[in-house]
Short mmCIF file of C-alpha atoms in Angstrom, two decimals:
data_model
loop_
_atom_site.label_atom_id
_atom_site.label_comp_id
_atom_site.label_asym_id
_atom_site.label_seq_id
_atom_site.Cartn_x
_atom_site.Cartn_y
_atom_site.Cartn_z
CA UNK A 115 3.61 -18.37 2.02
CA UNK A 116 3.97 -14.98 3.47
CA UNK A 117 1.51 -14.22 6.26
CA UNK A 118 0.49 -10.70 7.66
CA UNK A 119 -2.23 -11.08 10.53
CA UNK A 120 -4.00 -8.19 11.86
CA UNK A 121 -5.71 -9.04 15.10
CA UNK A 122 -9.26 -7.92 14.31
CA UNK A 123 -11.22 -7.50 10.99
CA UNK A 124 -13.83 -5.10 12.56
CA UNK A 125 -13.61 -2.73 15.71
CA UNK A 126 -15.91 -0.48 17.09
CA UNK A 127 -14.65 2.09 19.70
CA UNK A 128 -16.02 5.16 21.61
CA UNK A 129 -14.55 8.56 21.17
CA UNK A 130 -11.69 9.14 23.64
CA UNK A 131 -10.80 5.53 24.15
CA UNK A 132 -7.20 4.12 23.77
CA UNK A 133 -7.04 1.59 20.74
CA UNK A 134 -4.63 -0.82 19.96
CA UNK A 135 -4.36 -2.63 16.56
CA UNK A 136 -1.82 -5.53 16.54
CA UNK A 137 -0.04 -6.85 13.41
CA UNK A 138 2.09 -9.93 13.20
CA UNK A 139 4.15 -11.26 10.28
CA UNK A 140 5.83 -14.74 9.95
CA UNK A 141 8.51 -14.05 7.17
CA UNK A 142 11.18 -12.53 9.36
CA UNK A 143 10.73 -9.13 7.65
CA UNK A 144 12.77 -6.18 8.95
CA UNK A 145 10.24 -3.52 7.65
CA UNK A 146 6.65 -3.36 8.94
CA UNK A 147 4.15 -0.57 8.00
CA UNK A 148 1.03 0.94 9.14
CA UNK A 149 -1.28 2.58 6.52
CA UNK A 150 -4.99 3.70 6.62
CA UNK A 151 -7.09 3.78 3.44
CA UNK A 152 -9.86 6.34 2.66
CA UNK A 153 -11.99 6.88 -0.40
CA UNK A 154 -10.28 8.99 -2.87
CA UNK A 155 -7.14 9.18 -0.91
CA UNK A 156 -5.59 5.74 -1.48
CA UNK A 157 -3.35 4.41 1.23
CA UNK A 158 -1.50 6.89 3.38
CA UNK A 159 1.46 5.85 5.53
CA UNK A 160 1.04 6.54 9.23
CA UNK A 161 4.05 5.02 10.52
CA UNK A 162 6.79 2.50 9.59
CA UNK A 163 9.65 0.48 11.36
CA UNK A 164 12.75 -0.72 9.79
CA UNK A 165 14.13 -2.53 12.71
CA UNK A 166 13.04 -3.55 16.31
CA UNK A 167 12.48 -0.57 18.62
CA UNK A 168 13.03 1.76 15.48
CA UNK A 169 10.29 3.77 14.00
CA UNK A 170 9.79 6.63 11.47
CA UNK A 171 6.73 8.93 11.04
CA UNK A 172 5.01 8.66 7.80
CA UNK A 173 2.88 11.24 6.19
CA UNK A 174 -0.01 11.27 8.95
CA UNK A 175 1.38 10.33 12.29
CA UNK A 176 -0.54 12.92 14.28
CA UNK A 177 -2.90 11.04 16.83
CA UNK A 178 -1.13 7.75 16.45
CA UNK A 179 1.90 6.07 17.92
CA UNK A 180 3.41 2.77 17.47
CA UNK A 181 5.43 -0.06 19.19
CA UNK A 182 7.74 -2.58 17.95
CA UNK A 183 9.27 -4.66 20.82
CA UNK A 184 9.73 -7.91 18.72
CA UNK A 185 10.62 -8.20 14.95
CA UNK A 186 7.31 -10.07 14.01
CA UNK A 187 5.04 -7.67 15.83
CA UNK A 188 4.13 -4.08 15.08
CA UNK A 189 1.36 -2.35 17.00
CA UNK A 190 -0.55 0.79 16.24
CA UNK A 191 -1.96 2.97 19.00
CA UNK A 192 -4.69 5.49 19.01
CA UNK A 193 -4.11 7.44 21.91
CA UNK A 194 -7.52 9.03 22.34
CA UNK A 195 -9.75 7.90 19.20
CA UNK A 196 -11.76 10.33 17.43
CA UNK A 197 -14.31 10.06 14.80
CA UNK A 198 -11.79 11.24 12.09
CA UNK A 199 -9.82 8.12 12.62
CA UNK A 200 -12.68 5.97 11.45
CA UNK A 201 -10.98 4.09 8.59
CA UNK A 202 -9.46 0.90 7.18
CA UNK A 203 -6.17 0.26 8.72
CA UNK A 204 -3.73 -1.91 6.80
CA UNK A 205 -0.54 -3.50 8.01
CA UNK A 206 2.30 -4.57 5.79
CA UNK A 207 5.82 -6.06 5.95
CA UNK A 208 8.65 -6.34 3.67
CA UNK A 209 12.29 -7.38 3.52
CA UNK A 210 14.78 -4.63 4.41
CA UNK A 211 17.17 -4.06 1.68
CA UNK A 212 17.45 -0.52 2.53
CA UNK A 213 17.26 0.36 -1.11
CA UNK A 214 13.43 1.02 -1.49
CA UNK A 215 13.29 -2.08 -3.83
CA UNK A 216 11.00 -4.58 -2.11
CA UNK A 217 7.32 -5.38 -2.38
CA UNK A 218 5.30 -5.13 0.66
CA UNK A 219 2.86 -7.78 1.92
CA UNK A 220 -0.35 -6.74 3.37
CA UNK A 221 -2.79 -7.95 5.98
CA UNK A 222 -6.37 -8.28 5.53
CA UNK A 223 -7.10 -5.03 7.02
CA UNK A 224 -8.94 -3.65 10.18
CA UNK A 225 -12.15 -1.79 9.59
CA UNK A 226 -12.21 0.66 12.61
CA UNK A 227 -15.25 2.65 13.46
CA UNK A 228 -15.12 5.42 16.26
CA UNK A 229 -18.45 6.54 17.60
CA UNK B 88 -0.04 17.47 -2.09
CA UNK B 89 -0.10 14.03 -3.46
CA UNK B 90 3.24 12.79 -4.90
CA UNK B 91 1.47 9.75 -6.70
CA UNK B 92 -1.64 10.46 -8.68
CA UNK B 93 -4.34 8.29 -10.23
CA UNK B 94 -6.49 10.59 -11.91
CA UNK B 95 -9.18 8.26 -13.02
CA UNK B 96 -11.03 7.09 -10.05
CA UNK B 97 -12.82 4.34 -12.13
CA UNK B 98 -12.65 2.58 -15.37
CA UNK B 99 -14.97 -0.01 -17.32
CA UNK B 100 -13.74 -2.17 -19.78
CA UNK B 101 -15.18 -4.96 -22.05
CA UNK B 102 -13.94 -8.63 -21.29
CA UNK B 103 -11.25 -9.65 -23.62
CA UNK B 104 -10.22 -5.86 -24.36
CA UNK B 105 -7.19 -3.94 -23.22
CA UNK B 106 -7.24 -2.16 -19.81
CA UNK B 107 -5.04 0.89 -19.40
CA UNK B 108 -4.57 2.29 -15.71
CA UNK B 109 -2.42 5.49 -15.46
CA UNK B 110 -0.26 7.04 -12.92
CA UNK B 111 1.79 10.22 -12.62
CA UNK B 112 4.25 11.06 -9.98
CA UNK B 113 5.74 14.39 -8.98
CA UNK B 114 8.90 13.30 -7.00
CA UNK B 115 12.06 12.99 -9.20
CA UNK B 116 13.74 10.94 -6.67
CA UNK B 117 11.34 7.95 -7.10
CA UNK B 118 13.17 5.08 -8.74
CA UNK B 119 10.90 2.16 -8.17
CA UNK B 120 7.30 1.79 -9.08
CA UNK B 121 4.86 -0.94 -8.15
CA UNK B 122 1.31 -1.85 -8.94
CA UNK B 123 -1.17 -3.45 -6.33
CA UNK B 124 -4.50 -5.09 -6.81
CA UNK B 125 -6.91 -4.92 -4.04
CA UNK B 126 -10.18 -6.67 -3.81
CA UNK B 127 -12.96 -5.73 -1.13
CA UNK B 128 -12.39 -6.77 2.23
CA UNK B 129 -8.86 -7.97 1.44
CA UNK B 130 -5.43 -6.31 1.74
CA UNK B 131 -3.60 -5.15 -1.35
CA UNK B 132 -1.51 -7.59 -3.25
CA UNK B 133 1.52 -7.19 -5.26
CA UNK B 134 1.04 -7.28 -8.97
CA UNK B 135 4.22 -6.06 -10.92
CA UNK B 136 6.92 -3.50 -10.33
CA UNK B 137 9.45 -1.57 -12.48
CA UNK B 138 12.76 -0.04 -11.75
CA UNK B 139 13.64 3.46 -13.09
CA UNK B 140 16.35 1.91 -15.19
CA UNK B 141 13.85 0.03 -17.37
CA UNK B 142 11.00 1.50 -19.66
CA UNK B 143 8.97 -1.81 -19.71
CA UNK B 144 8.28 -4.67 -17.47
CA UNK B 145 5.92 -7.71 -18.51
CA UNK B 146 4.46 -10.63 -16.74
CA UNK B 147 1.80 -12.42 -18.39
CA UNK B 148 -1.18 -10.32 -19.34
CA UNK B 149 0.39 -7.45 -17.43
CA UNK B 150 2.70 -5.08 -18.67
CA UNK B 151 3.90 -1.70 -17.00
CA UNK B 152 5.37 1.07 -18.91
CA UNK B 153 7.44 4.05 -17.54
CA UNK B 154 8.11 7.32 -19.09
CA UNK B 155 10.56 9.10 -16.71
CA UNK B 156 10.74 12.20 -18.74
CA UNK B 157 6.96 12.62 -18.26
CA UNK B 158 7.05 11.17 -14.81
CA UNK B 159 4.24 8.74 -15.98
CA UNK B 160 3.46 5.05 -15.70
CA UNK B 161 0.84 2.85 -17.08
CA UNK B 162 -0.47 -0.69 -16.46
CA UNK B 163 -1.76 -2.67 -19.28
CA UNK B 164 -4.02 -5.74 -19.02
CA UNK B 165 -4.40 -7.73 -21.91
CA UNK B 166 -6.86 -9.48 -22.35
CA UNK B 167 -8.98 -8.19 -19.44
CA UNK B 168 -10.93 -10.84 -17.49
CA UNK B 169 -13.83 -10.22 -15.01
CA UNK B 170 -11.56 -11.37 -12.28
CA UNK B 171 -9.36 -8.47 -12.94
CA UNK B 172 -12.36 -6.24 -11.45
CA UNK B 173 -10.51 -4.72 -8.54
CA UNK B 174 -9.20 -1.53 -7.37
CA UNK B 175 -5.59 -0.91 -8.56
CA UNK B 176 -2.91 1.21 -6.70
CA UNK B 177 0.11 2.69 -8.14
CA UNK B 178 3.03 3.15 -5.83
CA UNK B 179 6.65 4.52 -5.63
CA UNK B 180 9.70 4.52 -3.53
CA UNK B 181 13.07 6.11 -3.46
CA UNK B 182 16.33 4.57 -2.75
CA UNK B 183 17.11 7.39 -0.28
CA UNK B 184 14.19 6.69 1.87
CA UNK B 185 14.65 3.26 3.26
CA UNK B 186 11.83 1.12 1.95
CA UNK B 187 9.03 3.87 2.36
CA UNK B 188 6.37 3.47 -0.31
CA UNK B 189 3.83 6.04 -1.44
CA UNK B 190 0.55 4.99 -2.85
CA UNK B 191 -1.83 6.76 -5.15
CA UNK B 192 -5.49 7.10 -4.54
CA UNK B 193 -6.39 3.95 -6.67
CA UNK B 194 -8.39 3.23 -9.81
CA UNK B 195 -11.38 1.15 -9.55
CA UNK B 196 -11.36 -1.42 -12.79
CA UNK B 197 -14.76 -3.04 -13.64
CA UNK B 198 -14.38 -5.84 -16.51
CA UNK B 199 -17.66 -6.31 -17.94
CA UNK B 200 -18.39 -9.87 -19.24
#
């Protein structure tokens, strides 16, 4: 059974703090993704990685960075948290066929509140 | 500009009837489409998919229809059950963009007993 685990379900951080969101998958997937979910906007892609140390910007990368030092772990970093980054953050992973034809498996989400 | 649109934010259906969730897309490069279901406080789970070479895919109570000329797809749930109450996301990807998947805003389905 595929498991994608996000380190925290809920986080409260102060404006200006550096925030780390961690994600681990146990299925040896090549691809990993970070999305944020906001009402009326669906899931918007922040960054994705198709291999260790490889990353690509998604649709809304501003204010975020990522790190993938090991295949199973993908970290999302908020360099200086702001209130408009209050959101639900979802990590996902998938097999890497390079053909865009695979389903993604999601973690349970991290509800981040920036105050 | 949203590439994947779900114009109905919510939908209510009686138990046992058909639920039809609609999705439109603008990017003609999309060639694979997926539906995900999300319960509150959980991550989305994959439901069903369809390749652009097909116009229909069926899995039990769930059927997805694709109309490429209209850039439109729909998810049919028959019969609807109260456990189907969730948010449904339409998603799309293109062969040329690795495995990047673009999601729509979601439709919240309520199945009334």
